[in-house]
Amino acid sequence: MNWRKLLLPLSGLFWIGVSLRNLAYSTGLLRSVKFKNPVVCVGNLSVGGTGKSPHVIMVADILKHEFQTAMLSRGYGRKTSGLVIANYSSKVYDIGDEPLQFFNRFRNRIVVAVSENRVIGIRHLIKFYKSEVILMDDGFQHRQVRPGYSILLTDFNDPYTSDYLLPAGNLREPRSGARRADVIVVTKCPDAFTIKQRDAILAKINPRPHQKVYFSKVVYSNSAIGYRFSLSSDEWRDYEVVLVTGIAKAKPFVDYVKSRFKTVHHMEFSDHYNFSVADIQRIDDGFDRIQALHKIILTTEKDYMRLKDESALIENLFYLPIEVELNDWEDFRENLLNYVRKN
């Protein structure tokens, strides 16, 4: 038995609080702001591990070709407060690891901002940056803003339909919250994904008539990116690796790396982990202990944002980018663009 199920009585109390809050927004007791400009929200019902970042990047990549796009996040883990616009001098403690990852990907092609108050953030981006569309990262529970188009992510291996509310499970709000989504994306699907599996998931989700359901899988880059050079996948088998992860549900990433590199020494940390001086020293010591001629420190793109300023590691530090591939990308793209064009 999963010991967390013993916490179900506390989940009942959590359900009461979240349900009352959602009811207050649904009935207008609490104000939810709808903007004239299109607002696209990407989020989930769980506390993490759905592969949100690459999906946010995918959506931004679609939008930026046709519209002046701005990305707005809360900036989890930053040491600043208020509204901050990402720039070339931004550090992880200024804006958080995920927004820094977004800025690192898009540079000046998209405005990346963080703000605890999404209403203030959106107003600022529209007024001062002439943003035509706002992409709200992890905003599904931020009910102060009423998005025009909501994309809900759920993990193939841990769908919200089988999960429980915190603290017995990982859900931040009841499963019924999925009704607010316009699109549901089942993430991290296996390569050998059968029609039977798809139909079983669709039956559990039971989408409403207006909802579209898509399925995505992770695609790993053929190059590990370093500070001075990259390593192509043809070279990986020769390398011994210190693998550093600070993400939720790291196992698929770890398994992939172990299947592609010669030897892997894994150091696991919690999601959004704030690396201490002692942690950096432990990583560096682990690297020094490897006697192999070909060796690197490998991490995720998000973790790289928190490690790249460490002079002790940077020369040997690499990250492995990932993308996502949708089963019907063209249909997903057209539905998204049609919403923005009409609004």
PDB file of N, CA and C in Angstrom, residues 12-99:
ATOM      1  N   GLY A  12      -8.851  15.471   1.918  1.00  0.00           N
ATOM      2  CA  GLY A  12     -10.248  15.907   1.970  1.00  0.00           C
ATOM      3  C   GLY A  12     -10.364  17.361   2.381  1.00  0.00           C
ATOM      4  N   LEU A  13      -9.560  17.766   3.353  1.00  0.00           N
ATOM      5  CA  LEU A  13      -9.550  19.169   3.776  1.00  0.00           C
ATOM      6  C   LEU A  13      -9.024  20.067   2.662  1.00  0.00           C
ATOM      7  N   PHE A  14      -7.983  19.579   1.981  1.00  0.00           N
ATOM      8  CA  PHE A  14      -7.418  20.332   0.853  1.00  0.00           C
ATOM      9  C   PHE A  14      -8.464  20.497  -0.244  1.00  0.00           C
ATOM     10  N   TRP A  15      -9.237  19.440  -0.496  1.00  0.00           N
ATOM     11  CA  TRP A  15     -10.297  19.476  -1.513  1.00  0.00           C
ATOM     12  C   TRP A  15     -11.320  20.561  -1.186  1.00  0.00           C
ATOM     13  N   ILE A  16     -11.699  20.654   0.071  1.00  0.00           N
ATOM     14  CA  ILE A  16     -12.688  21.662   0.471  1.00  0.00           C
ATOM     15  C   ILE A  16     -12.166  23.065   0.166  1.00  0.00           C
ATOM     16  N   GLY A  17     -10.913  23.328   0.560  1.00  0.00           N
ATOM     17  CA  GLY A  17     -10.341  24.658   0.346  1.00  0.00           C
ATOM     18  C   GLY A  17     -10.216  25.019  -1.122  1.00  0.00           C
ATOM     19  N   VAL A  18      -9.679  24.098  -1.932  1.00  0.00           N
ATOM     20  CA  VAL A  18      -9.481  24.372  -3.359  1.00  0.00           C
ATOM     21  C   VAL A  18     -10.819  24.476  -4.080  1.00  0.00           C
ATOM     22  N   SER A  19     -11.768  23.620  -3.726  1.00  0.00           N
ATOM     23  CA  SER A  19     -13.081  23.645  -4.378  1.00  0.00           C
ATOM     24  C   SER A  19     -13.819  24.944  -4.095  1.00  0.00           C
ATOM     25  N   LEU A  20     -13.719  25.426  -2.861  1.00  0.00           N
ATOM     26  CA  LEU A  20     -14.360  26.701  -2.521  1.00  0.00           C
ATOM     27  C   LEU A  20     -13.718  27.851  -3.298  1.00  0.00           C
ATOM     28  N   ARG A  21     -12.404  27.799  -3.435  1.00  0.00           N
ATOM     29  CA  ARG A  21     -11.696  28.833  -4.206  1.00  0.00           C
ATOM     30  C   ARG A  21     -12.127  28.802  -5.670  1.00  0.00           C
ATOM     31  N   ASN A  22     -12.157  27.619  -6.268  1.00  0.00           N
ATOM     32  CA  ASN A  22     -12.574  27.508  -7.667  1.00  0.00           C
ATOM     33  C   ASN A  22     -14.022  27.949  -7.853  1.00  0.00           C
ATOM     34  N   LEU A  23     -14.874  27.608  -6.891  1.00  0.00           N
ATOM     35  CA  LEU A  23     -16.277  28.017  -6.958  1.00  0.00           C
ATOM     36  C   LEU A  23     -16.397  29.533  -6.901  1.00  0.00           C
ATOM     37  N   ALA A  24     -15.584  30.157  -6.067  1.00  0.00           N
ATOM     38  CA  ALA A  24     -15.613  31.618  -5.951  1.00  0.00           C
ATOM     39  C   ALA A  24     -15.249  32.287  -7.270  1.00  0.00           C
ATOM     40  N   TYR A  25     -14.281  31.721  -7.987  1.00  0.00           N
ATOM     41  CA  TYR A  25     -13.917  32.272  -9.296  1.00  0.00           C
ATOM     42  C   TYR A  25     -14.982  31.966 -10.342  1.00  0.00           C
ATOM     43  N   SER A  26     -15.536  30.765 -10.302  1.00  0.00           N
ATOM     44  CA  SER A  26     -16.531  30.364 -11.299  1.00  0.00           C
ATOM     45  C   SER A  26     -17.818  31.169 -11.178  1.00  0.00           C
ATOM     46  N   THR A  27     -18.172  31.559  -9.959  1.00  0.00           N
ATOM     47  CA  THR A  27     -19.406  32.314  -9.738  1.00  0.00           C
ATOM     48  C   THR A  27     -19.201  33.822  -9.779  1.00  0.00           C
ATOM     49  N   GLY A  28     -17.947  34.257  -9.876  1.00  0.00           N
ATOM     50  CA  GLY A  28     -17.669  35.685  -9.948  1.00  0.00           C
ATOM     51  C   GLY A  28     -17.466  36.342  -8.604  1.00  0.00           C
ATOM     52  N   LEU A  29     -17.510  35.554  -7.529  1.00  0.00           N
ATOM     53  CA  LEU A  29     -17.270  36.114  -6.204  1.00  0.00           C
ATOM     54  C   LEU A  29     -15.845  36.652  -6.115  1.00  0.00           C
ATOM     55  N   LEU A  30     -14.911  35.925  -6.717  1.00  0.00           N
ATOM     56  CA  LEU A  30     -13.546  36.413  -6.895  1.00  0.00           C
ATOM     57  C   LEU A  30     -13.365  36.770  -8.363  1.00  0.00           C
ATOM     58  N   ARG A  31     -12.696  37.891  -8.613  1.00  0.00           N
ATOM     59  CA  ARG A  31     -12.599  38.415  -9.974  1.00  0.00           C
ATOM     60  C   ARG A  31     -11.510  37.714 -10.771  1.00  0.00           C
ATOM     61  N   SER A  32     -11.866  37.309 -11.985  1.00  0.00           N
ATOM     62  CA  SER A  32     -10.923  36.725 -12.929  1.00  0.00           C
ATOM     63  C   SER A  32     -10.858  37.642 -14.145  1.00  0.00           C
ATOM     64  N   VAL A  33      -9.669  38.147 -14.450  1.00  0.00           N
ATOM     65  CA  VAL A  33      -9.505  39.156 -15.499  1.00  0.00           C
ATOM     66  C   VAL A  33      -9.334  38.485 -16.861  1.00  0.00           C
ATOM     67  N   LYS A  34     -10.142  38.915 -17.816  1.00  0.00           N
ATOM     68  CA  LYS A  34     -10.005  38.451 -19.200  1.00  0.00           C
ATOM     69  C   LYS A  34      -9.468  39.612 -20.029  1.00  0.00           C
ATOM     70  N   PHE A  35      -8.390  39.367 -20.752  1.00  0.00           N
ATOM     71  CA  PHE A  35      -7.739  40.413 -21.542  1.00  0.00           C
ATOM     72  C   PHE A  35      -8.226  40.399 -22.984  1.00  0.00           C
ATOM     73  N   LYS A  36      -8.140  41.578 -23.612  1.00  0.00           N
ATOM     74  CA  LYS A  36      -8.496  41.668 -25.031  1.00  0.00           C
ATOM     75  C   LYS A  36      -7.496  40.893 -25.883  1.00  0.00           C
ATOM     76  N   ASN A  37      -6.243  40.959 -25.492  1.00  0.00           N
ATOM     77  CA  ASN A  37      -5.217  40.192 -26.207  1.00  0.00           C
ATOM     78  C   ASN A  37      -5.345  38.706 -25.877  1.00  0.00           C
ATOM     79  N   PRO A  38      -5.030  37.835 -26.822  1.00  0.00           N
ATOM     80  CA  PRO A  38      -5.099  36.401 -26.540  1.00  0.00           C
ATOM     81  C   PRO A  38      -4.078  35.971 -25.489  1.00  0.00           C
ATOM     82  N   VAL A  39      -4.534  35.148 -24.557  1.00  0.00           N
ATOM     83  CA  VAL A  39      -3.674  34.590 -23.514  1.00  0.00           C
ATOM     84  C   VAL A  39      -3.745  33.068 -23.608  1.00  0.00           C
ATOM     85  N   VAL A  40      -2.599  32.454 -23.832  1.00  0.00           N
ATOM     86  CA  VAL A  40      -2.491  30.994 -23.909  1.00  0.00           C
ATOM     87  C   VAL A  40      -1.835  30.496 -22.630  1.00  0.00           C
ATOM     88  N   CYS A  41      -2.471  29.552 -21.964  1.00  0.00           N
ATOM     89  CA  CYS A  41      -1.951  29.014 -20.705  1.00  0.00           C
ATOM     90  C   CYS A  41      -1.512  27.565 -20.904  1.00  0.00           C
ATOM     91  N   VAL A  42      -0.319  27.239 -20.424  1.00  0.00           N
ATOM     92  CA  VAL A  42       0.150  25.849 -20.400  1.00  0.00           C
ATOM     93  C   VAL A  42       0.380  25.469 -18.945  1.00  0.00           C
ATOM     94  N   GLY A  43      -0.252  24.404 -18.501  1.00  0.00           N
ATOM     95  CA  GLY A  43      -0.103  24.013 -17.105  1.00  0.00           C
ATOM     96  C   GLY A  43      -0.511  22.576 -16.874  1.00  0.00           C
ATOM     97  N   ASN A  44      -0.670  22.217 -15.617  1.00  0.00           N
ATOM     98  CA  ASN A  44      -1.059  20.854 -15.269  1.00  0.00           C
ATOM     99  C   ASN A  44      -1.814  20.858 -13.950  1.00  0.00           C
ATOM    100  N   LEU A  45      -2.361  19.716 -13.604  1.00  0.00           N
ATOM    101  CA  LEU A  45      -3.054  19.584 -12.329  1.00  0.00           C
ATOM    102  C   LEU A  45      -2.131  19.105 -11.224  1.00  0.00           C
ATOM    103  N   SER A  46      -0.995  18.529 -11.591  1.00  0.00           N
ATOM    104  CA  SER A  46      -0.082  17.956 -10.605  1.00  0.00           C
ATOM    105  C   SER A  46       1.046  18.922 -10.268  1.00  0.00           C
ATOM    106  N   VAL A  47       1.857  18.549  -9.283  1.00  0.00           N
ATOM    107  CA  VAL A  47       2.910  19.444  -8.799  1.00  0.00           C
ATOM    108  C   VAL A  47       4.173  19.407  -9.645  1.00  0.00           C
ATOM    109  N   GLY A  48       4.245  18.568 -10.642  1.00  0.00           N
ATOM    110  CA  GLY A  48       5.433  18.573 -11.499  1.00  0.00           C
ATOM    111  C   GLY A  48       5.648  17.251 -12.190  1.00  0.00           C
ATOM    112  N   GLY A  49       6.617  17.260 -13.108  1.00  0.00           N
ATOM    113  CA  GLY A  49       7.002  16.020 -13.755  1.00  0.00           C
ATOM    114  C   GLY A  49       6.223  15.660 -14.993  1.00  0.00           C
ATOM    115  N   THR A  50       5.446  16.604 -15.547  1.00  0.00           N
ATOM    116  CA  THR A  50       4.689  16.298 -16.764  1.00  0.00           C
ATOM    117  C   THR A  50       5.459  16.665 -18.025  1.00  0.00           C
ATOM    118  N   GLY A  51       6.648  17.245 -17.864  1.00  0.00           N
ATOM    119  CA  GLY A  51       7.402  17.676 -19.043  1.00  0.00           C
ATOM    120  C   GLY A  51       6.904  18.998 -19.584  1.00  0.00           C
ATOM    121  N   LYS A  52       6.582  19.910 -18.669  1.00  0.00           N
ATOM    122  CA  LYS A  52       5.972  21.176 -19.070  1.00  0.00           C
ATOM    123  C   LYS A  52       6.898  22.056 -19.900  1.00  0.00           C
ATOM    124  N   SER A  53       8.138  22.201 -19.479  1.00  0.00           N
ATOM    125  CA  SER A  53       9.045  23.153 -20.140  1.00  0.00           C
ATOM    126  C   SER A  53       9.185  22.933 -21.647  1.00  0.00           C
ATOM    127  N   PRO A  54       9.460  21.698 -22.124  1.00  0.00           N
ATOM    128  CA  PRO A  54       9.572  21.531 -23.574  1.00  0.00           C
ATOM    129  C   PRO A  54       8.272  21.792 -24.320  1.00  0.00           C
ATOM    130  N   HIS A  55       7.134  21.587 -23.663  1.00  0.00           N
ATOM    131  CA  HIS A  55       5.855  21.895 -24.308  1.00  0.00           C
ATOM    132  C   HIS A  55       5.634  23.403 -24.393  1.00  0.00           C
ATOM    133  N   VAL A  56       6.024  24.122 -23.344  1.00  0.00           N
ATOM    134  CA  VAL A  56       5.943  25.588 -23.383  1.00  0.00           C
ATOM    135  C   VAL A  56       6.823  26.123 -24.508  1.00  0.00           C
ATOM    136  N   ILE A  57       8.022  25.567 -24.639  1.00  0.00           N
ATOM    137  CA  ILE A  57       8.937  25.979 -25.705  1.00  0.00           C
ATOM    138  C   ILE A  57       8.336  25.681 -27.074  1.00  0.00           C
ATOM    139  N   MET A  58       7.706  24.523 -27.214  1.00  0.00           N
ATOM    140  CA  MET A  58       7.069  24.165 -28.482  1.00  0.00           C
ATOM    141  C   MET A  58       5.969  25.160 -28.850  1.00  0.00           C
ATOM    142  N   VAL A  59       5.131  25.513 -27.880  1.00  0.00           N
ATOM    143  CA  VAL A  59       4.045  26.467 -28.133  1.00  0.00           C
ATOM    144  C   VAL A  59       4.613  27.834 -28.501  1.00  0.00           C
ATOM    145  N   ALA A  60       5.627  28.275 -27.766  1.00  0.00           N
ATOM    146  CA  ALA A  60       6.258  29.569 -28.056  1.00  0.00           C
ATOM    147  C   ALA A  60       6.859  29.584 -29.450  1.00  0.00           C
ATOM    148  N   ASP A  61       7.449  28.477 -29.841  1.00  0.00           N
ATOM    149  CA  ASP A  61       8.067  28.383 -31.164  1.00  0.00           C
ATOM    150  C   ASP A  61       7.025  28.497 -32.270  1.00  0.00           C
ATOM    151  N   ILE A  62       5.839  27.967 -32.028  1.00  0.00           N
ATOM    152  CA  ILE A  62       4.746  28.091 -33.000  1.00  0.00           C
ATOM    153  C   ILE A  62       4.285  29.538 -33.097  1.00  0.00           C
ATOM    154  N   LEU A  63       4.106  30.181 -31.953  1.00  0.00           N
ATOM    155  CA  LEU A  63       3.537  31.529 -31.920  1.00  0.00           C
ATOM    156  C   LEU A  63       4.481  32.597 -32.460  1.00  0.00           C
ATOM    157  N   LYS A  64       5.770  32.456 -32.191  1.00  0.00           N
ATOM    158  CA  LYS A  64       6.712  33.541 -32.494  1.00  0.00           C
ATOM    159  C   LYS A  64       6.866  33.813 -33.981  1.00  0.00           C
ATOM    160  N   HIS A  65       6.546  32.857 -34.817  1.00  0.00           N
ATOM    161  CA  HIS A  65       6.693  33.048 -36.262  1.00  0.00           C
ATOM    162  C   HIS A  65       5.639  34.000 -36.824  1.00  0.00           C
ATOM    163  N   GLU A  66       4.540  34.169 -36.091  1.00  0.00           N
ATOM    164  CA  GLU A  66       3.435  34.972 -36.619  1.00  0.00           C
ATOM    165  C   GLU A  66       3.050  36.150 -35.728  1.00  0.00           C
ATOM    166  N   PHE A  67       3.408  36.093 -34.450  1.00  0.00           N
ATOM    167  CA  PHE A  67       2.951  37.124 -33.518  1.00  0.00           C
ATOM    168  C   PHE A  67       4.078  37.603 -32.599  1.00  0.00           C
ATOM    169  N   GLN A  68       3.941  38.868 -32.145  1.00  0.00           N
ATOM    170  CA  GLN A  68       4.813  39.385 -31.089  1.00  0.00           C
ATOM    171  C   GLN A  68       4.429  38.660 -29.803  1.00  0.00           C
ATOM    172  N   THR A  69       5.278  37.767 -29.362  1.00  0.00           N
ATOM    173  CA  THR A  69       4.934  36.858 -28.266  1.00  0.00           C
ATOM    174  C   THR A  69       5.723  37.188 -27.004  1.00  0.00           C
ATOM    175  N   ALA A  70       5.041  37.095 -25.867  1.00  0.00           N
ATOM    176  CA  ALA A  70       5.705  37.245 -24.569  1.00  0.00           C
ATOM    177  C   ALA A  70       5.386  36.034 -23.713  1.00  0.00           C
ATOM    178  N   MET A  71       6.384  35.570 -22.971  1.00  0.00           N
ATOM    179  CA  MET A  71       6.207  34.452 -22.049  1.00  0.00           C
ATOM    180  C   MET A  71       6.226  34.989 -20.621  1.00  0.00           C
ATOM    181  N   LEU A  72       5.257  34.568 -19.834  1.00  0.00           N
ATOM    182  CA  LEU A  72       5.153  35.048 -18.454  1.00  0.00           C
ATOM    183  C   LEU A  72       5.119  33.870 -17.489  1.00  0.00           C
ATOM    184  N   SER A  73       6.077  33.847 -16.568  1.00  0.00           N
ATOM    185  CA  SER A  73       6.159  32.806 -15.538  1.00  0.00           C
ATOM    186  C   SER A  73       6.123  33.456 -14.160  1.00  0.00           C
ATOM    187  N   ARG A  74       5.942  32.626 -13.162  1.00  0.00           N
ATOM    188  CA  ARG A  74       6.019  33.128 -11.790  1.00  0.00           C
ATOM    189  C   ARG A  74       7.474  33.363 -11.397  1.00  0.00           C
ATOM    190  N   GLY A  75       8.369  32.514 -11.909  1.00  0.00           N
ATOM    191  CA  GLY A  75       9.780  32.631 -11.556  1.00  0.00           C
ATOM    192  C   GLY A  75      10.109  31.873 -10.294  1.00  0.00           C
ATOM    193  N   TYR A  76       9.689  30.614 -10.249  1.00  0.00           N
ATOM    194  CA  TYR A  76       9.894  29.799  -9.045  1.00  0.00           C
ATOM    195  C   TYR A  76      11.382  29.688  -8.703  1.00  0.00           C
ATOM    196  N   GLY A  77      11.703  29.921  -7.424  1.00  0.00           N
ATOM    197  CA  GLY A  77      13.070  29.776  -6.944  1.00  0.00           C
ATOM    198  C   GLY A  77      13.925  31.026  -7.068  1.00  0.00           C
ATOM    199  N   ARG A  78      13.400  32.091  -7.659  1.00  0.00           N
ATOM    200  CA  ARG A  78      14.198  33.319  -7.783  1.00  0.00           C
ATOM    201  C   ARG A  78      14.280  34.042  -6.435  1.00  0.00           C
ATOM    202  N   LYS A  79      15.242  34.943  -6.324  1.00  0.00           N
ATOM    203  CA  LYS A  79      15.421  35.701  -5.086  1.00  0.00           C
ATOM    204  C   LYS A  79      14.926  37.138  -5.219  1.00  0.00           C
ATOM    205  N   THR A  80      14.393  37.468  -6.379  1.00  0.00           N
ATOM    206  CA  THR A  80      13.816  38.793  -6.599  1.00  0.00           C
ATOM    207  C   THR A  80      12.312  38.725  -6.365  1.00  0.00           C
ATOM    208  N   SER A  81      11.666  39.872  -6.456  1.00  0.00           N
ATOM    209  CA  SER A  81      10.206  39.912  -6.352  1.00  0.00           C
ATOM    210  C   SER A  81       9.676  40.932  -7.348  1.00  0.00           C
ATOM    211  N   GLY A  82       8.380  40.864  -7.589  1.00  0.00           N
ATOM    212  CA  GLY A  82       7.771  41.783  -8.537  1.00  0.00           C
ATOM    213  C   GLY A  82       8.011  41.362  -9.975  1.00  0.00           C
ATOM    214  N   LEU A  83       7.812  42.306 -10.879  1.00  0.00           N
ATOM    215  CA  LEU A  83       7.964  42.048 -12.314  1.00  0.00           C
ATOM    216  C   LEU A  83       9.419  42.220 -12.732  1.00  0.00           C
ATOM    217  N   VAL A  84       9.966  41.202 -13.392  1.00  0.00           N
ATOM    218  CA  VAL A  84      11.336  41.259 -13.905  1.00  0.00           C
ATOM    219  C   VAL A  84      11.330  40.775 -15.352  1.00  0.00           C
ATOM    220  N   ILE A  85      11.967  41.544 -16.236  1.00  0.00           N
ATOM    221  CA  ILE A  85      12.101  41.162 -17.638  1.00  0.00           C
ATOM    222  C   ILE A  85      13.471  40.521 -17.838  1.00  0.00           C
ATOM    223  N   ALA A  86      13.501  39.349 -18.446  1.00  0.00           N
ATOM    224  CA  ALA A  86      14.767  38.651 -18.679  1.00  0.00           C
ATOM    225  C   ALA A  86      15.625  39.404 -19.682  1.00  0.00           C
ATOM    226  N   ASN A  87      16.939  39.392 -19.454  1.00  0.00           N
ATOM    227  CA  ASN A  87      17.879  40.002 -20.392  1.00  0.00           C
ATOM    228  C   ASN A  87      19.172  39.188 -20.385  1.00  0.00           C
ATOM    229  N   TYR A  88      20.149  39.636 -21.171  1.00  0.00           N
ATOM    230  CA  TYR A  88      21.384  38.866 -21.321  1.00  0.00           C
ATOM    231  C   TYR A  88      22.207  38.784 -20.035  1.00  0.00           C
ATOM    232  N   SER A  89      21.899  39.640 -19.062  1.00  0.00           N
ATOM    233  CA  SER A  89      22.624  39.606 -17.785  1.00  0.00           C
ATOM    234  C   SER A  89      21.891  38.804 -16.715  1.00  0.00           C
ATOM    235  N   SER A  90      20.685  38.338 -17.020  1.00  0.00           N
ATOM    236  CA  SER A  90      19.864  37.645 -16.020  1.00  0.00           C
ATOM    237  C   SER A  90      20.525  36.364 -15.532  1.00  0.00           C
ATOM    238  N   LYS A  91      20.412  36.149 -14.228  1.00  0.00           N
ATOM    239  CA  LYS A  91      20.905  34.926 -13.601  1.00  0.00           C
ATOM    240  C   LYS A  91      19.706  34.142 -13.068  1.00  0.00           C
ATOM    241  N   VAL A  92      19.971  32.905 -12.675  1.00  0.00           N
ATOM    242  CA  VAL A  92      18.887  32.055 -12.206  1.00  0.00           C
ATOM    243  C   VAL A  92      18.219  32.634 -10.964  1.00  0.00           C
ATOM    244  N   TYR A  93      18.989  33.336 -10.096  1.00  0.00           N
ATOM    245  CA  TYR A  93      18.387  33.921  -8.897  1.00  0.00           C
ATOM    246  C   TYR A  93      17.573  35.186  -9.207  1.00  0.00           C
ATOM    247  N   ASP A  94      17.702  35.712 -10.436  1.00  0.00           N
ATOM    248  CA  ASP A  94      16.905  36.877 -10.843  1.00  0.00           C
ATOM    249  C   ASP A  94      15.517  36.477 -11.329  1.00  0.00           C
ATOM    250  N   ILE A  95      15.457  35.377 -12.106  1.00  0.00           N
ATOM    251  CA  ILE A  95      14.197  35.032 -12.778  1.00  0.00           C
ATOM    252  C   ILE A  95      13.776  33.570 -12.612  1.00  0.00           C
ATOM    253  N   GLY A  96      14.633  32.716 -12.057  1.00  0.00           N
ATOM    254  CA  GLY A  96      14.299  31.299 -11.931  1.00  0.00           C
ATOM    255  C   GLY A  96      14.877  30.480 -13.075  1.00  0.00           C
ATOM    256  N   ASP A  97      14.981  29.166 -12.866  1.00  0.00           N
ATOM    257  CA  ASP A  97      15.659  28.324 -13.854  1.00  0.00           C
ATOM    258  C   ASP A  97      14.882  28.149 -15.155  1.00  0.00           C
ATOM    259  N   GLU A  98      13.567  27.941 -15.076  1.00  0.00           N
ATOM    260  CA  GLU A  98      12.800  27.717 -16.300  1.00  0.00           C
ATOM    261  C   GLU A  98      12.715  28.978 -17.170  1.00  0.00           C
ATOM    262  N   PRO A  99      12.389  30.149 -16.613  1.00  0.00           N
ATOM    263  CA  PRO A  99      12.415  31.355 -17.446  1.00  0.00           C
ATOM    264  C   PRO A  99      13.787  31.624 -18.065  1.00  0.00           C
TER     265      PRO A  99
END
